[in-house]
Coordinates of C-alpha atoms in Angstrom, one line a residue:
M758 CA -20.2 111.3 -44.0
R759 CA -24.1 110.6 -41.5
I760 CA -25.0 114.6 -41.9
F761 CA -23.8 114.5 -45.7
L762 CA -26.4 111.7 -46.1
I763 CA -28.6 113.1 -44.6
V764 CA -28.8 116.2 -46.7
I765 CA -28.5 114.4 -50.1
L766 CA -32.2 112.5 -48.6
F767 CA -33.5 115.9 -47.9
I768 CA -32.5 117.4 -50.7
F769 CA -33.7 114.7 -53.0
S770 CA -37.3 114.5 -51.2
V771 CA -37.8 117.9 -51.8
N772 CA -37.1 117.8 -55.2
L773 CA -39.2 114.5 -54.9
K774 CA -41.9 116.1 -54.0
A775 CA -41.2 119.0 -56.0
D776 CA -41.4 116.8 -58.9
E777 CA -44.8 115.4 -57.6
A778 CA -46.2 118.7 -57.8
T779 CA -45.8 119.8 -60.9
T780 CA -47.3 116.1 -62.3
N781 CA -50.2 116.7 -60.3
R782 CA -50.8 119.9 -61.3
K783 CA -50.5 118.6 -65.6
I784 CA -52.6 116.1 -64.3
D785 CA -54.9 118.9 -62.8
S786 CA -54.8 121.0 -66.2
L787 CA -56.0 117.1 -68.4
T788 CA -58.4 116.5 -66.1
S789 CA -60.3 120.3 -66.6
L790 CA -59.4 119.8 -70.0
I791 CA -61.4 116.4 -70.8
S792 CA -64.5 118.2 -69.1
I793 CA -65.1 120.7 -71.7
Q794 CA -63.3 118.7 -74.7
S795 CA -65.3 115.4 -77.1
G796 CA -64.9 113.3 -80.1
R797 CA -61.3 112.3 -80.9
E798 CA -59.6 115.5 -78.9
R799 CA -60.8 114.2 -75.4
V800 CA -59.8 110.5 -76.0
E801 CA -56.3 111.7 -76.7
T802 CA -56.0 114.3 -73.8
L803 CA -57.1 110.4 -71.8
I804 CA -54.4 108.9 -73.5
E805 CA -52.3 111.5 -72.6
L806 CA -53.2 111.6 -68.8
S807 CA -53.0 108.0 -68.8
A808 CA -49.1 108.0 -69.3
L809 CA -49.3 110.8 -66.6
Y810 CA -50.4 108.5 -64.3
R811 CA -48.1 105.8 -65.4
E812 CA -45.9 108.0 -63.1
T813 CA -47.2 107.6 -59.9
S814 CA -50.6 105.2 -60.3
A815 CA -50.6 102.3 -62.5
E816 CA -54.7 101.7 -61.2
K817 CA -55.5 105.4 -62.2
S818 CA -53.4 104.7 -65.1
R819 CA -55.5 101.6 -66.2
E820 CA -58.8 103.5 -65.1
T821 CA -58.3 105.8 -67.6
D822 CA -57.7 104.0 -70.2
S823 CA -60.9 102.0 -69.9
Q824 CA -62.5 105.7 -69.2
A825 CA -60.7 106.2 -73.3
G826 CA -62.0 102.5 -74.4
E827 CA -65.8 103.4 -73.1
Y828 CA -66.1 107.0 -74.2
A829 CA -64.7 105.9 -78.1
N830 CA -67.0 103.0 -78.2
Q831 CA -69.8 105.2 -77.2
Q832 CA -69.2 107.7 -79.5
G833 CA -68.0 105.4 -82.1
L834 CA -64.3 106.1 -82.7
E835 CA -63.0 102.7 -83.5
N836 CA -60.0 104.5 -85.1
M837 CA -59.2 105.3 -81.7
R838 CA -59.2 101.9 -80.4
G839 CA -56.0 101.2 -81.2
V840 CA -54.2 104.3 -79.9
I841 CA -56.3 103.3 -76.2
L842 CA -55.1 99.5 -76.6
L843 CA -50.8 100.2 -77.5
S844 CA -52.0 102.8 -73.9
M845 CA -53.0 99.4 -71.8
G846 CA -50.1 97.8 -72.9
K847 CA -47.9 99.9 -72.0
T848 CA -49.0 100.0 -68.5
A849 CA -49.3 96.2 -68.0
S850 CA -45.7 96.1 -69.0
L851 CA -45.4 98.3 -66.6
T852 CA -46.6 96.8 -64.2
G853 CA -45.1 94.0 -65.6
D854 CA -48.0 91.3 -66.8
Y855 CA -46.3 90.6 -69.9
D856 CA -49.0 88.2 -71.0
L857 CA -52.0 91.1 -70.9
A858 CA -49.5 93.1 -72.3
L859 CA -48.5 91.5 -75.7
D860 CA -52.8 90.6 -75.4
Y861 CA -53.2 94.4 -75.7
F862 CA -50.6 95.0 -77.8
N863 CA -51.7 92.2 -80.6
Q864 CA -55.3 93.4 -80.5
A865 CA -53.5 97.2 -80.9
E866 CA -51.5 96.1 -83.6
K867 CA -54.9 94.6 -85.4
A868 CA -56.4 97.6 -85.3
L869 CA -53.9 100.5 -86.2
K870 CA -53.1 98.1 -89.3
E871 CA -57.3 98.7 -90.1
A872 CA -56.7 102.4 -89.4
N873 CA -53.7 103.0 -91.3
N874 CA -51.7 104.5 -88.3
F875 CA -48.5 103.5 -89.2
V876 CA -47.0 106.2 -86.4
E877 CA -48.5 104.1 -83.7
L878 CA -48.1 100.8 -85.1
A879 CA -44.3 101.1 -85.3
K880 CA -44.9 102.3 -81.9
T881 CA -46.7 99.3 -80.6
Y882 CA -43.9 96.7 -82.4
T883 CA -41.2 98.2 -80.8
N884 CA -43.7 97.8 -77.7
K885 CA -43.7 94.3 -78.1
G886 CA -39.7 94.1 -79.0
L887 CA -39.3 95.5 -75.1
V888 CA -41.4 92.5 -73.1
Y889 CA -40.2 89.9 -75.3
K890 CA -36.4 91.3 -74.3
N891 CA -37.8 91.8 -70.0
M892 CA -39.1 88.5 -71.0
S893 CA -35.7 87.3 -72.6
E894 CA -37.1 86.3 -75.5
F895 CA -34.5 87.6 -76.9
E896 CA -34.9 86.9 -80.7
K897 CA -38.7 87.6 -81.0
S898 CA -37.6 91.2 -79.3
I899 CA -34.9 91.6 -82.4
E900 CA -37.8 90.4 -85.0
S901 CA -40.2 92.9 -83.8
Y902 CA -37.9 96.2 -83.6
N903 CA -37.0 94.9 -86.8
T904 CA -40.5 95.2 -87.7
A905 CA -41.1 98.5 -86.1
Q906 CA -38.0 99.7 -88.8
A907 CA -39.2 99.1 -91.8
I908 CA -42.5 100.8 -90.8
A909 CA -40.5 103.8 -89.9
E910 CA -38.3 103.4 -93.2
E911 CA -41.6 102.7 -95.6
Y912 CA -43.0 106.0 -94.2
G913 CA -40.5 108.1 -93.5
L914 CA -41.5 107.8 -89.6
V915 CA -37.5 109.0 -88.6
E916 CA -38.4 109.5 -84.1
Q917 CA -39.6 106.0 -84.7
L918 CA -36.8 105.0 -86.9
A919 CA -34.5 106.2 -83.5
G920 CA -36.9 103.9 -81.2
A921 CA -36.9 101.1 -82.7
A922 CA -32.7 101.8 -83.2
A923 CA -32.3 102.7 -78.8
S924 CA -34.5 99.6 -78.0
R925 CA -33.0 96.8 -80.4
A926 CA -29.9 98.2 -78.3
S927 CA -31.1 97.6 -75.2
T928 CA -32.2 94.6 -76.0
Y929 CA -28.0 93.6 -77.6
F930 CA -27.0 94.8 -74.4
S931 CA -29.0 91.9 -72.2
M932 CA -27.7 89.7 -74.2
G933 CA -24.6 90.6 -74.0
D934 CA -23.2 92.0 -77.0
F935 CA -21.9 95.1 -76.2
E936 CA -20.7 96.5 -79.8
K937 CA -23.7 96.0 -81.5
S938 CA -25.9 97.8 -78.6
M939 CA -23.7 100.8 -78.9
E940 CA -23.9 100.8 -82.5
N941 CA -27.8 101.5 -81.8
Y942 CA -27.7 104.2 -78.9
L943 CA -25.0 105.8 -81.5
Q944 CA -27.6 105.2 -84.3
A945 CA -30.6 106.5 -82.0
K946 CA -28.4 109.1 -80.3
E947 CA -27.5 110.9 -83.9
T948 CA -31.1 111.3 -84.2
Y949 CA -32.3 112.6 -81.3
K950 CA -29.8 115.5 -81.6
E951 CA -31.0 116.5 -85.1
L952 CA -34.7 116.0 -84.0
Q953 CA -33.7 118.6 -81.2
D954 CA -35.0 116.2 -78.4
S955 CA -33.0 116.6 -75.7
L956 CA -35.1 113.9 -72.9
S957 CA -34.6 111.2 -76.3
Y958 CA -30.7 112.3 -76.2
A959 CA -30.3 112.2 -72.5
K960 CA -31.6 108.6 -72.6
M961 CA -29.1 108.0 -75.8
M962 CA -26.1 109.7 -72.7
L963 CA -28.0 106.7 -70.3
S964 CA -27.9 103.4 -71.7
I965 CA -24.5 104.5 -73.4
S966 CA -23.0 106.0 -70.2
N967 CA -23.5 102.1 -69.1
I968 CA -21.7 100.5 -72.1
Y969 CA -18.5 102.6 -71.2
W970 CA -19.2 100.9 -67.7
K971 CA -19.4 97.6 -68.3
W972 CA -16.0 99.0 -70.7
D973 CA -14.2 100.0 -66.8
Q974 CA -14.4 103.4 -69.1
N975 CA -15.7 105.2 -66.0
E976 CA -14.8 108.0 -65.3
L977 CA -16.6 108.6 -69.0
A978 CA -19.5 106.7 -67.8
L979 CA -19.9 108.8 -64.9
E980 CA -19.4 112.1 -67.3
M981 CA -22.2 111.1 -69.8
L982 CA -24.8 109.4 -66.2
L983 CA -24.4 112.6 -64.4
E984 CA -25.6 114.7 -67.7
A985 CA -28.4 112.6 -68.7
K986 CA -29.4 112.3 -64.9
K987 CA -29.7 116.3 -64.9
V988 CA -31.4 116.1 -67.8
F989 CA -34.4 113.3 -66.1
E990 CA -34.3 115.7 -63.2
E991 CA -35.0 119.2 -65.1
K992 CA -37.7 117.3 -67.9
N993 CA -39.5 115.4 -64.5
D994 CA -38.6 112.2 -65.8
L995 CA -38.8 109.7 -62.9
E996 CA -39.0 106.5 -64.6
E997 CA -35.8 107.7 -66.8
L998 CA -34.3 109.0 -63.1
G999 CA -34.9 106.0 -61.5
R1000 CA -32.6 104.4 -63.6
A1001 CA -30.0 106.4 -63.5
L1002 CA -29.8 106.2 -59.7
N1003 CA -29.4 102.6 -59.8
N1004 CA -26.7 103.0 -61.8
L1005 CA -24.8 105.3 -59.9
G1006 CA -25.2 103.7 -57.2
R1007 CA -23.5 100.3 -58.7
M1008 CA -21.1 102.7 -60.2
Y1009 CA -20.6 103.7 -56.2
F1010 CA -20.8 100.0 -55.2
Q1011 CA -18.6 98.0 -57.5
D1012 CA -15.8 100.8 -58.6
F1013 CA -15.3 103.8 -55.7
N1014 CA -16.3 101.2 -52.8
D1015 CA -18.5 103.6 -51.6
N1016 CA -21.1 101.5 -49.6
A1017 CA -22.9 104.2 -47.7
L1018 CA -23.2 106.7 -51.4
A1019 CA -24.4 103.9 -53.1
L1020 CA -27.2 102.5 -51.1
D1021 CA -28.6 105.7 -50.6
Y1022 CA -28.1 105.8 -54.3
Y1023 CA -30.2 102.5 -54.7
Q1024 CA -33.1 103.9 -52.0
Q1025 CA -33.6 107.3 -54.2
S1026 CA -34.2 104.3 -56.6
L1027 CA -36.2 102.0 -55.1
T1028 CA -38.7 104.9 -53.5
I1029 CA -39.1 105.9 -57.3
R1030 CA -39.9 102.8 -58.4
E1031 CA -41.9 101.5 -55.5
K1032 CA -44.7 104.8 -56.1
H1033 CA -45.0 103.9 -60.3
G1034 CA -45.3 100.0 -59.5
N1035 CA -42.3 99.5 -61.7
Q1036 CA -41.3 95.5 -60.2
L1037 CA -38.8 94.8 -63.0
G1038 CA -36.6 97.9 -61.8
M1039 CA -37.4 97.8 -58.5
A1040 CA -36.1 93.5 -58.9
I1041 CA -33.3 95.1 -60.0
V1042 CA -32.8 97.5 -57.6
L1043 CA -33.3 95.0 -54.6
A1044 CA -31.1 93.0 -55.8
N1045 CA -28.3 95.9 -55.8
I1046 CA -29.5 96.7 -52.4
G1047 CA -28.7 93.2 -50.6
N1048 CA -25.6 93.0 -53.2
V1049 CA -24.2 96.6 -50.7
Y1050 CA -25.6 94.7 -47.6
R1051 CA -23.2 92.0 -48.4
G1052 CA -20.7 93.8 -48.8
N1053 CA -20.7 95.8 -45.6
N1054 CA -21.1 91.6 -44.4
E1055 CA -24.9 92.0 -42.9
M1056 CA -26.1 88.9 -44.3
D1057 CA -29.5 88.8 -43.0
K1058 CA -30.7 91.7 -45.0
A1059 CA -28.5 91.1 -47.6
F1060 CA -30.5 87.6 -48.3
E1061 CA -34.0 89.4 -47.1
F1062 CA -33.3 91.8 -50.4
F1063 CA -32.0 88.7 -52.3
E1064 CA -35.4 87.1 -52.2
K1065 CA -37.4 89.4 -52.9
S1066 CA -35.9 90.6 -55.6
L1067 CA -35.9 86.7 -56.7
K1068 CA -39.7 86.6 -56.3
I1069 CA -40.4 89.6 -58.0
S1070 CA -38.5 88.6 -61.5
K1071 CA -40.1 85.0 -61.0
F1072 CA -43.7 86.1 -60.7
I1073 CA -43.3 88.7 -63.6
G1074 CA -41.2 86.1 -66.1
Y1075 CA -38.3 88.6 -65.6
K1076 CA -34.9 86.1 -66.1
E1077 CA -32.8 88.5 -66.2
G1078 CA -33.8 89.4 -62.9
A1079 CA -33.4 86.0 -61.4
A1080 CA -30.2 85.2 -62.8
L1081 CA -28.9 88.5 -61.3
A1082 CA -30.7 87.8 -58.1
Y1083 CA -28.9 84.3 -58.1
Y1084 CA -25.1 85.2 -58.8
Y1085 CA -25.6 87.8 -55.9
M1086 CA -27.1 85.5 -53.6
G1087 CA -24.4 82.6 -55.2
V1088 CA -21.7 84.8 -53.5
A1089 CA -23.0 85.8 -50.6
H1090 CA -23.0 81.8 -49.9
Q1091 CA -19.2 81.9 -50.5
V1092 CA -18.4 84.7 -49.3
N1093 CA -20.3 83.0 -45.9
G1094 CA -18.1 80.0 -46.7
D1095 CA -21.2 77.8 -47.5
Y1096 CA -20.4 75.9 -51.0
K1097 CA -22.4 73.9 -51.4
A1098 CA -25.5 76.8 -51.0
S1099 CA -23.1 78.9 -53.1
N1100 CA -22.9 76.5 -55.8
Q1101 CA -26.7 75.6 -56.0
M1102 CA -27.6 79.4 -56.8
L1103 CA -24.9 79.1 -59.1
D1104 CA -26.1 76.7 -60.5
S1105 CA -29.6 77.8 -60.5
C1106 CA -28.2 80.8 -62.6
R1107 CA -26.3 79.3 -64.6
K1108 CA -29.3 77.1 -65.6
T1109 CA -31.3 80.5 -66.1
A1110 CA -28.9 82.1 -68.0
W1111 CA -28.4 79.6 -70.6
A1112 CA -32.8 79.2 -71.3
A1113 CA -32.5 82.7 -72.3
E1114 CA -29.3 83.0 -74.2
M1115 CA -27.9 85.7 -72.1
T1116 CA -23.8 84.9 -71.9
Q1117 CA -22.8 87.2 -69.1
Y1118 CA -23.0 84.9 -66.4
D1119 CA -20.9 82.0 -68.0
S1120 CA -17.3 83.2 -66.9
P1121 CA -18.2 84.5 -63.3
V1122 CA -20.2 81.6 -62.4
N1123 CA -17.3 79.3 -63.9
Q1124 CA -14.7 81.1 -61.6
S1125 CA -17.0 80.8 -58.8
K1126 CA -17.7 77.2 -59.2
M1127 CA -14.3 76.1 -59.5
I1128 CA -13.7 78.3 -56.1
N1129 CA -16.5 76.1 -54.7
S1130 CA -15.3 73.5 -55.7
A1131 CA -11.6 73.6 -54.6
A1132 CA -12.6 74.7 -51.4
L1133 CA -15.2 71.2 -50.9
G1134 CA -12.2 69.4 -52.5
D1135 CA -14.2 68.2 -55.1
L1136 CA -12.2 67.1 -57.7
A1137 CA -14.1 65.6 -60.2
E1138 CA -16.0 68.6 -60.7
F1139 CA -13.3 71.5 -60.6
L1140 CA -12.1 69.3 -63.2
E1141 CA -15.2 69.4 -64.9
E1142 CA -15.5 73.5 -64.4
F1143 CA -12.2 74.2 -65.1
E1144 CA -12.1 72.3 -68.4
I1145 CA -14.8 75.1 -69.4
Y1146 CA -12.1 77.2 -68.3
A1147 CA -10.1 75.9 -70.6
N1148 CA -12.2 75.7 -73.5
V1149 CA -12.8 79.4 -73.0
H1150 CA -9.1 80.8 -73.1
K1151 CA -8.1 78.5 -76.2
S1152 CA -11.0 80.2 -78.0
V1153 CA -9.2 83.4 -77.2
K1154 CA -5.4 81.7 -77.5
K1155 CA -7.0 80.9 -81.3
E1156 CA -8.4 84.4 -82.0
L1157 CA -4.6 85.8 -80.6
D1158 CA -3.0 83.6 -83.2
E1159 CA -5.0 84.5 -85.9
L1160 CA -4.6 88.2 -85.3
K1161 CA -0.7 87.4 -85.2
F1162 CA -1.1 85.7 -89.0
T1163 CA -2.7 88.9 -89.6
E1164 CA -0.2 91.1 -89.0
L1165 CA 2.1 88.7 -90.3
S1166 CA 0.3 88.6 -93.9
I1167 CA 0.5 92.6 -93.7
R1168 CA 4.3 92.9 -92.7
Q1169 CA 4.9 90.8 -95.8
Q1170 CA 2.9 92.7 -98.2
L1171 CA 4.7 95.9 -97.7
E1172 CA 7.4 94.1 -97.8
K1173 CA 7.3 93.6 -101.5
L1174 CA 5.5 96.6 -101.8
S1175 CA 8.7 98.5 -100.5
P1176 CA 11.0 97.6 -103.5
E1177 CA 8.7 98.5 -106.1
L1178 CA 7.8 101.8 -104.8
E1179 CA 11.5 102.6 -104.5
K1180 CA 12.3 101.4 -108.0
A1181 CA 9.0 103.6 -108.9
E1182 CA 10.8 106.3 -107.3
A1183 CA 14.4 106.3 -109.5
R1184 CA 12.4 106.1 -112.3
L1185 CA 10.0 108.7 -111.9
E1186 CA 12.7 111.3 -110.3
A1187 CA 12.3 114.1 -112.8
Q1188 CA 8.3 113.4 -112.7
K1189 CA 7.6 115.0 -109.4
R1190 CA 4.1 115.1 -108.6
S1191 CA 3.7 111.9 -109.8
L1192 CA 6.3 111.8 -106.7
I1193 CA 4.3 113.3 -104.3
F1194 CA 1.4 111.1 -105.4
Y1195 CA 3.2 107.8 -104.6
K1196 CA 4.3 108.9 -101.6
I1197 CA 0.1 109.6 -100.4
T1198 CA -0.5 106.6 -102.2
L1199 CA 1.7 104.2 -99.7
A1200 CA 1.3 106.8 -95.9
S1201 CA -2.4 105.9 -97.1
L1202 CA -1.9 102.3 -97.0
L1203 CA 0.1 102.4 -94.1
I1204 CA -2.2 104.1 -91.8
L1205 CA -5.8 102.4 -93.4
L1206 CA -3.3 99.1 -92.5
L1207 CA -2.5 100.7 -89.5
I1208 CA -5.9 100.7 -88.6
A1209 CA -7.3 97.8 -89.5
V1210 CA -4.5 95.9 -87.2
L1211 CA -5.3 98.1 -84.0
Y1212 CA -9.0 97.6 -84.7
S1213 CA -8.4 94.4 -85.0
R1214 CA -6.3 94.3 -81.4
K1215 CA -9.4 96.6 -79.4
R1216 CA -12.0 93.8 -80.4
H1217 CA -10.2 91.6 -79.5
K1218 CA -9.7 93.5 -76.1
K1219 CA -13.2 94.1 -75.9
K1220 CA -14.1 90.4 -76.0
L1221 CA -11.3 89.8 -73.3
E1222 CA -13.5 92.4 -70.8

């Protein structure tokens, strides 16, 4: 196994160096092009160069944006101001400076409206939505995406329409609404397929695989994840490759119980994210690495990584990351037998999640706190947590009862229909064509009713998961 991991790390390092060389060649090419360009073309190339630098150095990206801004001011290219501000906002967002990112996006919004640049305006609203999502301000996030969608629909901007749907899906995912998330991802996926945009299509595959993983469809999730990873490697998209590697690590740790391979994938992801200065991505993967060490019973290392993750999440205002780190620390303290410390971390997780309107931690925190209170002999707290548990399961029982009532109603309707259809057959025996029509109608009705029942059961199953 050790030799296998060394081989994987060697191959990854070689590929990473090759990808870096490809990026550097593109940077050199654009730098040479800038020296012979002028006017709008020069600004556009500087913006493209800034986007490339975001893959390797946030500082160089900021410097390039500043160069574009200074040149545009010198040349009186006021209509390019919004595009430059949008690029500045993207870089600030990547480094986790969300307040600065929103400031740039708000300025870009105003400038792009004045320039009637509706393509970049739609992109600006989408990027604002992503920042709000990372700040766990989900209502503002959805509102921004909807504005981007409205602009895209009004001006026939198909690509921006897909971008708004994909981003909206990511917010619904963070909120724990996986059905709405899947609906929006599928919408974006089909659009990117029609546009023959293989990279964006692969991004949707990656995101959809995450939902399948949440629904315990591990084989399908892994298949889609590996397919997406291959495209990211071919397209040299290191940011998305970092996401894919993190998700692979999570699957191998939580589902395939291969801690060594999981840690390897996480380390690869961390290497990419550290190189790009992707603070949010670093916070996530650091917490996941800590969880592997917790699984290996290396508690000192586990808490070291949890603390690093929590520090970054707090610094950039990433509530989702903070909740994750708190929860992992709560579980680790529980495994250590320190139930009071575990409760403190779980309470912090619950408080952070509730403040951000995240529901995915409700059940695991509740169950972990019941275990802790039982171990501590704290009957009052156990009963308090058990009441929460019971109320949740009462609501589930209510949904089951409603489903049973719906099924019963459908059966009664079918029983009422059956005699009428039999009489119709007797009266219309001579009219074979009409009889066939009635049979087809009945069969269709039964199929629709069956689909309705199965769909209701499926929805209930998803809610339980």
